[in-house]
mmCIF file of C-alpha atoms in Angstrom:
data_model
loop_
_atom_site.group_PDB
_atom_site.id
_atom_site.type_symbol
_atom_site.label_atom_id
_atom_site.label_comp_id
_atom_site.label_asym_id
_atom_site.label_seq_id
_atom_site.Cartn_x
_atom_site.Cartn_y
_atom_site.Cartn_z
ATOM 1 C CA MET D 1 -11.747 -15.869 -15.063
ATOM 2 C CA GLY D 2 -15.434 -15.519 -13.639
ATOM 3 C CA VAL D 3 -17.295 -12.153 -12.732
ATOM 4 C CA VAL D 4 -14.719 -9.988 -10.500
ATOM 5 C CA LYS D 5 -16.689 -8.893 -7.549
ATOM 6 C CA ILE D 6 -16.705 -5.139 -6.914
ATOM 7 C CA TRP D 7 -17.244 -5.058 -3.008
ATOM 8 C CA ASN D 8 -19.326 -2.153 -1.756
ATOM 9 C CA ALA D 9 -17.980 -0.445 1.485
ATOM 10 C CA MET D 10 -21.289 -0.704 2.853
ATOM 11 C CA GLU D 11 -22.032 -4.177 2.552
ATOM 12 C CA VAL D 12 -18.464 -5.081 3.776
ATOM 13 C CA ALA D 13 -19.620 -2.496 6.816
ATOM 14 C CA GLU D 14 -22.430 -4.730 7.461
ATOM 15 C CA GLU D 15 -20.598 -7.865 7.124
ATOM 16 C CA ALA D 16 -18.119 -6.471 9.483
ATOM 17 C CA ARG D 17 -20.722 -5.705 12.342
ATOM 18 C CA GLU D 18 -22.567 -9.384 11.889
ATOM 19 C CA ASN D 19 -19.085 -10.859 12.078
ATOM 20 C CA PRO D 20 -18.128 -11.980 15.739
ATOM 21 C CA ASN D 21 -14.479 -11.550 15.780
ATOM 22 C CA LEU D 22 -14.810 -7.866 15.011
ATOM 23 C CA SER D 23 -15.779 -5.132 16.500
ATOM 24 C CA SER D 24 -19.503 -4.458 16.455
ATOM 25 C CA ASP D 25 -18.875 -0.470 17.487
ATOM 26 C CA ILE D 26 -18.017 0.285 13.605
ATOM 27 C CA LYS D 27 -20.660 2.747 12.821
ATOM 28 C CA SER D 28 -22.180 3.257 8.901
ATOM 29 C CA SER D 29 -23.564 5.461 6.667
ATOM 30 C CA SER D 30 -24.755 5.334 2.998
ATOM 31 C CA LEU D 31 -23.432 8.837 2.146
ATOM 32 C CA THR D 32 -20.868 9.147 -0.740
ATOM 33 C CA VAL D 33 -18.678 12.711 -0.744
ATOM 34 C CA ASP D 34 -17.603 13.571 -4.277
ATOM 35 C CA HIS D 35 -13.355 13.259 -4.492
ATOM 36 C CA SER D 36 -13.635 15.638 -7.141
ATOM 37 C CA LEU D 37 -15.075 18.685 -4.926
ATOM 38 C CA SER D 38 -12.498 21.447 -4.198
ATOM 39 C CA LEU D 39 -12.630 21.591 0.032
ATOM 40 C CA PRO D 40 -14.675 24.379 0.227
ATOM 41 C CA HIS D 41 -17.301 22.502 -1.475
ATOM 42 C CA MET D 42 -16.673 18.993 -0.030
ATOM 43 C CA LYS D 43 -16.517 20.556 3.652
ATOM 44 C CA PRO D 44 -20.490 20.539 3.966
ATOM 45 C CA ARG D 45 -20.629 16.706 2.921
ATOM 46 C CA ILE D 46 -18.153 16.151 5.278
ATOM 47 C CA ILE D 47 -19.948 17.743 8.043
ATOM 48 C CA GLU D 48 -22.849 15.793 7.186
ATOM 49 C CA LEU D 49 -21.408 13.019 7.379
ATOM 50 C CA CYS D 50 -19.628 13.517 10.597
ATOM 51 C CA LYS D 51 -22.698 14.219 12.265
ATOM 52 C CA ASP D 52 -24.696 11.098 10.335
ATOM 53 C CA LEU D 53 -22.209 8.734 11.747
ATOM 54 C CA PHE D 54 -21.589 10.457 14.943
ATOM 55 C CA LYS D 55 -24.603 10.793 16.740
ATOM 56 C CA GLU D 56 -23.256 12.761 19.669
ATOM 57 C CA TRP D 57 -22.410 15.577 17.149
ATOM 58 C CA SER D 58 -25.708 15.315 15.352
ATOM 59 C CA GLU D 59 -27.300 18.772 16.586
ATOM 60 C CA LEU D 60 -23.957 20.409 16.695
ATOM 61 C CA ASP D 61 -23.794 23.793 14.923
ATOM 62 C CA ASP D 62 -22.004 23.455 11.213
ATOM 63 C CA SER D 63 -19.572 26.628 12.836
ATOM 64 C CA ARG D 64 -17.911 23.960 15.372
ATOM 65 C CA PHE D 65 -16.489 21.706 12.913
ATOM 66 C CA ALA D 66 -13.052 22.432 10.640
ATOM 67 C CA VAL D 67 -12.235 20.478 7.663
ATOM 68 C CA ASP D 68 -8.739 20.573 6.315
ATOM 69 C CA THR D 69 -6.562 18.178 3.712
ATOM 70 C CA VAL D 70 -3.862 15.786 5.056
ATOM 71 C CA SER D 71 -2.703 14.192 1.781
ATOM 72 C CA GLY D 72 -3.960 13.163 -1.319
ATOM 73 C CA GLY D 73 -1.953 10.427 -2.773
ATOM 74 C CA ILE D 74 -2.859 8.934 -6.341
ATOM 75 C CA THR D 75 -5.358 6.790 -5.044
ATOM 76 C CA ASN D 76 -6.847 8.386 -1.931
ATOM 77 C CA LEU D 77 -7.963 11.302 -0.213
ATOM 78 C CA LEU D 78 -6.989 11.709 3.929
ATOM 79 C CA LEU D 79 -9.079 14.687 5.225
ATOM 80 C CA LYS D 80 -8.843 15.901 9.027
ATOM 81 C CA ALA D 81 -11.951 16.716 10.786
ATOM 82 C CA SER D 82 -12.288 18.438 13.929
ATOM 83 C CA VAL D 83 -15.037 19.245 15.845
ATOM 84 C CA LYS D 84 -15.283 21.155 19.187
ATOM 85 C CA GLU D 85 -17.733 19.414 21.363
ATOM 86 C CA GLU D 86 -20.480 21.055 23.853
ATOM 87 C CA SER D 87 -18.460 19.900 26.560
ATOM 88 C CA GLY D 88 -15.456 22.216 25.008
ATOM 89 C CA ASN D 89 -13.205 19.290 24.252
ATOM 90 C CA ASP D 90 -11.430 19.569 20.588
ATOM 91 C CA VAL D 91 -12.111 15.896 18.923
ATOM 92 C CA SER D 92 -10.235 15.049 15.183
ATOM 93 C CA VAL D 93 -10.899 12.165 13.224
ATOM 94 C CA THR D 94 -9.672 11.115 10.123
ATOM 95 C CA VAL D 95 -11.391 10.647 6.837
ATOM 96 C CA ARG D 96 -10.439 8.428 4.073
ATOM 97 C CA LEU D 97 -11.869 8.909 0.654
ATOM 98 C CA TYR D 98 -11.328 5.736 -1.748
ATOM 99 C CA GLY D 99 -9.990 7.049 -5.080
ATOM 100 C CA PRO D 100 -12.770 6.301 -7.356
ATOM 101 C CA ASN D 101 -12.495 2.974 -9.442
ATOM 102 C CA THR D 102 -9.878 1.764 -6.828
ATOM 103 C CA GLU D 103 -12.209 -1.204 -5.894
ATOM 104 C CA TYR D 104 -10.933 -2.733 -9.153
ATOM 105 C CA VAL D 105 -7.462 -3.048 -7.927
ATOM 106 C CA ILE D 106 -8.110 -2.899 -4.114
ATOM 107 C CA ASN D 107 -10.420 -5.871 -2.259
ATOM 108 C CA ARG D 108 -11.755 -3.814 0.533
ATOM 109 C CA GLU D 109 -13.407 -6.949 2.522
ATOM 110 C CA ARG D 110 -10.030 -7.724 2.877
ATOM 111 C CA GLU D 111 -8.847 -4.596 3.956
ATOM 112 C CA LEU D 112 -11.688 -3.935 6.383
ATOM 113 C CA GLN D 113 -11.461 -7.742 7.965
ATOM 114 C CA ALA D 114 -7.489 -6.954 8.302
ATOM 115 C CA ILE D 115 -7.710 -3.465 9.957
ATOM 116 C CA LYS D 116 -9.438 -5.162 13.016
ATOM 117 C CA TYR D 117 -6.750 -6.865 14.043
ATOM 118 C CA LEU D 118 -4.212 -4.606 12.507
ATOM 119 C CA SER D 119 -5.175 -2.090 14.841
ATOM 120 C CA ALA D 120 -5.434 -4.185 17.976
ATOM 121 C CA ALA D 121 -1.793 -5.315 17.384
ATOM 122 C CA GLY D 122 -1.107 -1.186 17.539
ATOM 123 C CA PHE D 123 -1.157 -0.400 13.936
ATOM 124 C CA GLY D 124 -2.253 2.133 12.040
ATOM 125 C CA ALA D 125 -5.420 4.191 12.879
ATOM 126 C CA LYS D 126 -8.803 2.447 14.855
ATOM 127 C CA LEU D 127 -11.351 2.212 12.494
ATOM 128 C CA LEU D 128 -14.598 4.362 13.350
ATOM 129 C CA GLY D 129 -16.830 4.035 10.816
ATOM 130 C CA VAL D 130 -17.296 3.469 7.209
ATOM 131 C CA PHE D 131 -19.332 5.148 4.303
ATOM 132 C CA GLY D 132 -20.503 4.525 0.942
ATOM 133 C CA ASN D 133 -16.792 5.717 -0.567
ATOM 134 C CA GLY D 134 -14.519 5.228 2.292
ATOM 135 C CA MET D 135 -13.730 5.352 5.979
ATOM 136 C CA VAL D 136 -13.650 6.784 9.087
ATOM 137 C CA GLN D 137 -10.413 6.678 11.562
ATOM 138 C CA SER D 138 -8.919 7.992 14.564
ATOM 139 C CA PHE D 139 -6.748 10.859 13.873
ATOM 140 C CA ILE D 140 -2.672 10.301 14.433
ATOM 141 C CA ASN D 141 -0.798 13.548 15.486
ATOM 142 C CA ALA D 142 2.104 12.819 13.104
ATOM 143 C CA ARG D 143 3.531 14.419 9.729
ATOM 144 C CA THR D 144 3.253 12.267 6.531
ATOM 145 C CA LEU D 145 7.177 10.947 5.330
ATOM 146 C CA VAL D 146 9.055 11.913 2.281
ATOM 147 C CA GLU D 147 11.225 10.109 0.141
ATOM 148 C CA SER D 148 14.458 11.458 1.594
ATOM 149 C CA ASP D 149 13.123 10.439 5.021
ATOM 150 C CA MET D 150 12.935 6.895 4.428
ATOM 151 C CA ARG D 151 16.561 6.701 4.010
ATOM 152 C CA LYS D 152 17.652 8.411 7.119
ATOM 153 C CA PRO D 153 19.454 6.096 9.080
ATOM 154 C CA LYS D 154 17.493 6.144 12.327
ATOM 155 C CA LEU D 155 14.096 6.229 10.289
ATOM 156 C CA ALA D 156 15.149 2.919 8.073
ATOM 157 C CA ALA D 157 15.932 1.445 11.589
ATOM 158 C CA GLU D 158 12.618 2.075 13.184
ATOM 159 C CA ILE D 159 10.710 1.246 9.886
ATOM 160 C CA ALA D 160 12.347 -2.136 9.670
ATOM 161 C CA LYS D 161 11.438 -3.010 13.113
ATOM 162 C CA GLN D 162 8.366 -1.773 12.614
ATOM 163 C CA LEU D 163 7.609 -3.867 9.635
ATOM 164 C CA ARG D 164 8.950 -6.894 11.389
ATOM 165 C CA LYS D 165 6.574 -6.535 14.272
ATOM 166 C CA PHE D 166 4.200 -5.958 11.246
ATOM 167 C CA HIS D 167 4.572 -9.359 9.740
ATOM 168 C CA LYS D 168 4.473 -11.285 13.032
ATOM 169 C CA VAL D 169 0.620 -9.902 13.075
ATOM 170 C CA GLU D 170 -1.822 -13.082 12.877
ATOM 171 C CA ILE D 171 -5.229 -12.356 10.176
ATOM 172 C CA PRO D 172 -7.381 -14.914 10.129
ATOM 173 C CA GLY D 173 -8.316 -16.532 7.078
ATOM 174 C CA SER D 174 -6.497 -18.049 3.969
ATOM 175 C CA LYS D 175 -2.795 -17.836 4.463
ATOM 176 C CA GLU D 176 -1.771 -18.261 0.810
ATOM 177 C CA PRO D 177 0.472 -15.519 -0.393
ATOM 178 C CA GLN D 178 -1.438 -13.137 -2.843
ATOM 179 C CA LEU D 179 1.370 -12.141 -5.033
ATOM 180 C CA TRP D 180 0.972 -13.943 -7.857
ATOM 181 C CA ASN D 181 -2.963 -13.882 -7.823
ATOM 182 C CA ASP D 182 -3.154 -10.174 -7.665
ATOM 183 C CA ILE D 183 -0.559 -10.325 -10.441
ATOM 184 C CA SER D 184 -2.784 -12.239 -12.612
ATOM 185 C CA LYS D 185 -5.949 -10.733 -12.224
ATOM 186 C CA PHE D 186 -3.862 -7.291 -12.795
ATOM 187 C CA PHE D 187 -2.544 -9.077 -16.179
ATOM 188 C CA GLU D 188 -6.079 -10.134 -17.217
ATOM 189 C CA LYS D 189 -8.105 -7.063 -17.110
ATOM 190 C CA ALA D 190 -4.769 -4.893 -18.030
ATOM 191 C CA SER D 191 -4.246 -7.043 -21.205
ATOM 192 C CA VAL D 192 -8.085 -6.564 -22.958
ATOM 193 C CA LEU D 193 -8.536 -2.771 -21.851
ATOM 194 C CA GLU D 194 -10.289 -0.408 -24.503
ATOM 195 C CA PHE D 195 -9.259 3.280 -24.224
ATOM 196 C CA ASP D 196 -11.374 6.104 -25.265
ATOM 197 C CA ASP D 197 -8.714 8.556 -25.705
ATOM 198 C CA SER D 198 -6.638 7.901 -28.969
ATOM 199 C CA GLU D 199 -3.540 8.578 -27.692
ATOM 200 C CA LYS D 200 -3.668 6.122 -24.755
ATOM 201 C CA GLN D 201 -5.040 3.743 -27.008
ATOM 202 C CA ARG D 202 -2.059 3.911 -29.131
ATOM 203 C CA MET D 203 0.071 3.392 -26.064
ATOM 204 C CA HIS D 204 -1.963 0.328 -25.146
ATOM 205 C CA LYS D 205 -1.250 -1.035 -28.320
ATOM 206 C CA MET D 206 2.547 -0.798 -28.151
ATOM 207 C CA ILE D 207 2.409 -2.539 -24.921
ATOM 208 C CA SER D 208 3.761 -6.333 -25.654
ATOM 209 C CA PHE D 209 1.392 -8.431 -23.001
ATOM 210 C CA LYS D 210 2.855 -11.474 -24.392
ATOM 211 C CA GLU D 211 6.062 -10.474 -23.370
ATOM 212 C CA ILE D 212 5.012 -9.533 -19.781
ATOM 213 C CA HIS D 213 3.324 -12.760 -19.569
ATOM 214 C CA ASP D 214 6.130 -14.470 -20.441
ATOM 215 C CA GLU D 215 8.386 -12.426 -17.668
ATOM 216 C CA ILE D 216 5.852 -13.260 -14.766
ATOM 217 C CA VAL D 217 6.088 -17.155 -15.599
ATOM 218 C CA GLU D 218 9.918 -16.847 -15.369
ATOM 219 C CA LEU D 219 10.181 -14.552 -12.421
ATOM 220 C CA LYS D 220 7.578 -16.702 -10.346
ATOM 221 C CA GLU D 221 9.941 -19.765 -11.041
ATOM 222 C CA LEU D 222 12.671 -17.998 -9.855
ATOM 223 C CA THR D 223 11.169 -16.453 -6.886
ATOM 224 C CA GLY D 224 9.792 -20.094 -6.168
ATOM 225 C CA LEU D 225 13.129 -21.275 -5.404
ATOM 226 C CA LEU D 226 13.652 -18.896 -2.625
ATOM 227 C CA ASN D 227 11.037 -20.252 -0.670
ATOM 228 C CA ALA D 228 10.676 -16.807 1.128
ATOM 229 C CA PRO D 229 8.647 -16.486 4.526
ATOM 230 C CA VAL D 230 4.588 -15.656 3.904
ATOM 231 C CA VAL D 231 4.129 -13.145 6.299
ATOM 232 C CA PHE D 232 0.844 -10.772 6.344
ATOM 233 C CA ALA D 233 2.571 -7.678 4.247
ATOM 234 C CA HIS D 234 1.485 -4.550 3.892
ATOM 235 C CA ASN D 235 2.550 -4.287 0.105
ATOM 236 C CA ASP D 236 2.445 -0.914 -0.012
ATOM 237 C CA LEU D 237 5.074 0.796 2.319
ATOM 238 C CA LEU D 238 5.597 4.088 0.250
ATOM 239 C CA CYS D 239 6.379 7.339 2.172
ATOM 240 C CA GLY D 240 2.700 8.583 2.399
ATOM 241 C CA ASN D 241 2.045 5.350 4.475
ATOM 242 C CA LEU D 242 4.366 6.226 6.972
ATOM 243 C CA MET D 243 4.130 9.295 9.290
ATOM 244 C CA VAL D 244 5.965 10.364 11.941
ATOM 245 C CA ASN D 245 5.861 12.337 15.100
ATOM 246 C CA ASP D 246 9.102 13.911 15.426
ATOM 247 C CA GLU D 247 8.742 15.020 19.286
ATOM 248 C CA GLU D 248 7.961 11.618 20.290
ATOM 249 C CA GLU D 249 10.127 10.222 17.804
ATOM 250 C CA LYS D 250 6.881 7.733 17.279
ATOM 251 C CA LEU D 251 6.725 6.077 13.662
ATOM 252 C CA TYR D 252 3.147 4.869 12.101
ATOM 253 C CA LEU D 253 2.692 2.202 9.303
ATOM 254 C CA ILE D 254 -0.755 3.230 7.666
ATOM 255 C CA ASP D 255 -3.238 2.284 5.148
ATOM 256 C CA PHE D 256 -3.380 -1.374 4.683
ATOM 257 C CA GLU D 257 -5.546 -1.189 1.676
ATOM 258 C CA TYR D 258 -3.737 -3.546 -0.352
ATOM 259 C CA GLY D 259 -2.272 -5.752 2.775
ATOM 260 C CA SER D 260 -2.550 -9.170 2.451
ATOM 261 C CA TYR D 261 -0.815 -12.756 3.303
ATOM 262 C CA ASN D 262 2.489 -12.240 0.887
ATOM 263 C CA TYR D 263 6.263 -12.974 0.353
ATOM 264 C CA ARG D 264 8.297 -11.020 2.888
ATOM 265 C CA GLY D 265 11.037 -10.252 0.189
ATOM 266 C CA PHE D 266 7.882 -8.521 -1.750
ATOM 267 C CA ASP D 267 7.177 -6.076 1.285
ATOM 268 C CA ILE D 268 10.737 -5.368 1.691
ATOM 269 C CA GLY D 269 11.870 -4.909 -2.128
ATOM 270 C CA ASN D 270 8.777 -3.068 -2.951
ATOM 271 C CA HIS D 271 9.841 -0.426 -0.340
ATOM 272 C CA PHE D 272 13.127 0.226 -1.395
ATOM 273 C CA ASN D 273 11.609 0.437 -5.164
ATOM 274 C CA GLU D 274 9.686 3.382 -3.318
ATOM 275 C CA TYR D 275 12.563 5.231 -2.151
ATOM 276 C CA ALA D 276 12.593 6.539 -6.233
ATOM 277 C CA GLY D 277 8.873 8.072 -5.456
ATOM 278 C CA TYR D 278 6.230 9.099 -8.038
ATOM 279 C CA ASP D 279 8.917 10.582 -10.209
ATOM 280 C CA CYS D 280 10.916 6.864 -10.237
ATOM 281 C CA ASP D 281 14.240 8.543 -9.983
ATOM 282 C CA TYR D 282 15.975 4.742 -9.048
ATOM 283 C CA SER D 283 19.417 6.368 -8.816
ATOM 284 C CA LEU D 284 17.657 6.707 -5.191
ATOM 285 C CA TYR D 285 17.269 2.811 -4.906
ATOM 286 C CA PRO D 286 19.119 2.232 -1.629
ATOM 287 C CA ASN D 287 22.544 0.586 -1.845
ATOM 288 C CA LYS D 288 23.771 -2.732 -0.273
ATOM 289 C CA ASP D 289 25.162 -1.109 3.064
ATOM 290 C CA GLU D 290 21.873 1.027 3.197
ATOM 291 C CA GLN D 291 19.943 -2.188 2.430
ATOM 292 C CA TYR D 292 21.996 -4.042 5.073
ATOM 293 C CA HIS D 293 21.397 -1.344 7.905
ATOM 294 C CA PHE D 294 17.690 -2.098 7.125
ATOM 295 C CA PHE D 295 18.164 -5.929 7.127
ATOM 296 C CA ARG D 296 20.020 -5.638 10.975
ATOM 297 C CA HIS D 297 16.911 -3.825 12.573
ATOM 298 C CA TYR D 298 14.401 -6.162 10.581
ATOM 299 C CA LEU D 299 16.316 -9.520 11.817
ATOM 300 C CA GLN D 300 17.410 -8.446 15.127
ATOM 301 C CA PRO D 301 16.100 -5.277 16.354
ATOM 302 C CA ASP D 302 17.519 -6.029 19.823
ATOM 303 C CA ASN D 303 21.105 -6.728 18.725
ATOM 304 C CA PRO D 304 21.621 -5.837 15.013
ATOM 305 C CA LEU D 305 25.215 -5.889 15.106
ATOM 306 C CA GLU D 306 24.748 -9.724 15.682
ATOM 307 C CA VAL D 307 23.355 -10.761 12.792
ATOM 308 C CA PRO D 308 25.039 -13.414 10.851
ATOM 309 C CA ASP D 309 26.015 -12.123 7.138
ATOM 310 C CA LYS D 310 24.626 -15.785 5.733
ATOM 311 C CA ASP D 311 20.935 -14.223 6.936
ATOM 312 C CA LEU D 312 21.902 -10.636 5.191
ATOM 313 C CA GLU D 313 23.090 -12.395 2.625
ATOM 314 C CA ALA D 314 20.074 -14.546 2.099
ATOM 315 C CA LEU D 315 17.580 -11.376 2.708
ATOM 316 C CA TYR D 316 19.746 -9.203 0.203
ATOM 317 C CA VAL D 317 18.786 -11.780 -2.317
ATOM 318 C CA GLU D 318 15.339 -12.241 -1.782
ATOM 319 C CA SER D 319 14.497 -8.613 -1.224
ATOM 320 C CA ASN D 320 16.357 -7.677 -4.655
ATOM 321 C CA THR D 321 14.650 -10.522 -6.541
ATOM 322 C CA TYR D 322 10.780 -9.626 -5.209
ATOM 323 C CA MET D 323 11.697 -5.961 -5.923
ATOM 324 C CA LEU D 324 11.304 -7.207 -9.966
ATOM 325 C CA ALA D 325 7.866 -8.452 -9.109
ATOM 326 C CA SER D 326 7.331 -5.090 -7.486
ATOM 327 C CA HIS D 327 8.010 -3.446 -10.484
ATOM 328 C CA LEU D 328 5.802 -6.017 -12.586
ATOM 329 C CA TYR D 329 3.037 -5.491 -9.978
ATOM 330 C CA TRP D 330 2.595 -1.769 -10.203
ATOM 331 C CA ALA D 331 3.446 -1.749 -13.872
ATOM 332 C CA LEU D 332 0.058 -3.447 -14.845
ATOM 333 C CA TRP D 333 -1.683 -1.677 -11.670
ATOM 334 C CA GLY D 334 -0.815 1.690 -13.521
ATOM 335 C CA ILE D 335 -2.449 0.223 -17.214
ATOM 336 C CA ILE D 336 -5.744 -0.587 -14.714
ATOM 337 C CA GLN D 337 -5.786 3.224 -13.525
ATOM 338 C CA ALA D 338 -5.264 4.766 -16.737
ATOM 339 C CA LYS D 339 -8.432 3.456 -17.375
ATOM 340 C CA MET D 340 -10.080 3.355 -14.003
ATOM 341 C CA SER D 341 -8.969 6.594 -12.496
ATOM 342 C CA PRO D 342 -10.262 10.128 -12.954
ATOM 343 C CA ILE D 343 -7.116 11.457 -10.903
ATOM 344 C CA ASP D 344 -4.784 13.818 -12.725
ATOM 345 C CA PHE D 345 -1.747 11.490 -13.098
ATOM 346 C CA ASP D 346 0.193 9.919 -15.876
ATOM 347 C CA TYR D 347 -0.571 6.023 -15.214
ATOM 348 C CA LEU D 348 0.462 4.493 -18.329
ATOM 349 C CA GLY D 349 3.670 6.903 -18.398
ATOM 350 C CA TYR D 350 3.921 5.134 -14.791
ATOM 351 C CA PHE D 351 3.661 1.971 -16.670
ATOM 352 C CA PHE D 352 6.262 2.418 -18.866
ATOM 353 C CA LEU D 353 8.908 4.011 -15.908
ATOM 354 C CA ARG D 354 8.073 0.661 -13.982
ATOM 355 C CA TYR D 355 8.490 -1.789 -16.533
ATOM 356 C CA ASN D 356 11.706 -0.499 -17.898
ATOM 357 C CA GLU D 357 13.230 -0.085 -14.676
ATOM 358 C CA TYR D 358 11.968 -4.377 -14.467
ATOM 359 C CA LYS D 359 14.048 -4.741 -17.551
ATOM 360 C CA ARG D 360 16.712 -2.855 -16.398
ATOM 361 C CA GLN D 361 17.293 -4.743 -13.660
ATOM 362 C CA LYS D 362 16.380 -8.106 -14.734
ATOM 363 C CA GLU D 363 19.617 -9.482 -15.651
ATOM 364 C CA LYS D 364 22.160 -8.316 -12.457
ATOM 365 C CA SER D 365 18.432 -9.651 -9.902
ATOM 366 C CA PHE D 366 18.890 -13.314 -11.791
ATOM 367 C CA LEU D 367 22.269 -13.277 -11.988
ATOM 368 C CA LEU D 368 22.108 -12.571 -8.041
ATOM 369 C CA ALA D 369 19.450 -15.317 -7.039
ATOM 370 C CA GLN D 370 20.771 -18.115 -9.343
ATOM 371 C CA SER D 371 24.409 -17.685 -7.912
ATOM 372 C CA PHE D 372 23.017 -17.750 -4.756
ATOM 373 C CA LEU D 373 20.718 -20.822 -5.137
ATOM 374 C CA SER D 374 23.541 -22.619 -6.901
ATOM 375 C CA GLY D 375 25.626 -22.086 -3.683
ATOM 376 C CA SER D 376 28.358 -19.675 -4.566
ATOM 377 C CA GLY D 377 26.832 -17.375 -2.974
ATOM 378 C CA THR D 378 28.374 -14.082 -4.713
ATOM 379 C CA THR D 379 26.496 -10.881 -3.917
#
């Protein structure tokens, strides 16, 4: 593999502005904000950034600004910046700080290209500006879901409906599914890492990359037989990337940084894996009835009870086979993050949790797919 291009947000912003298909009103600033600062120390920098991006705020007194944390994931920090304008209007924007070194696992160019089209289709927040290590978007007045929300029947049905719409969005460019390309890139990076920390290095040496490589080859071959539709997929549909306004009963899919053309079953299987949360409690993985409820609203949102059994069965097999690929994807991602991310999270431990669950589920999922493909169709 050649040199991996590390995308710089500023370069992408310039390209975005020069691209006739993209909005010319995306503002840009060369400022960066240190992800590791405490909120009180970060606040002046966020205010400076807002004034630099939005000229109408540049002369306002700092006392007119408020900065609050919305959420901090294991790769991003979301902040709400509010300002009382001269007119008396209260305006809020969301400032998203990219986690340090996340460009090693995220294609920022792909993300910024997609946001424009997803935003036009009504997904996520409007992109207002980019800066050295993040982006500013319109503020969504909603709460972030927690893991237990995703299994509530009403919300699960709404997530399924929204995901169906999301999968119908056309994004210009190559429609080649990225799953195996991304897994291959992650594998190449993860397998050659050297850790300064002796304990991490010891754990890394315990990993059999030959075994993982063989698993990737075998799973790629099996999933290839399923002919899963290729859609523009979110690829990271965990509770932290879902928001709901409870009063309006409006659900939002947010954060498209892993978005790409991909297999439908991967996006759904990956979402089901996320029922387990960061703690990886896979006893929370949805059972067949819960999955069928999701599938009905995904396949026929207007007539969920009229979905033919054969369609439910096919999507069940597809999702629960690609669910294995989700474990491999995020397991390898965890190894890279263990080296690159300064965030205090046990990424190597996360690798073992995901890879061990892959191995635990492999035989059952392979038998499910093989019996379906052989025509016996017993699920």
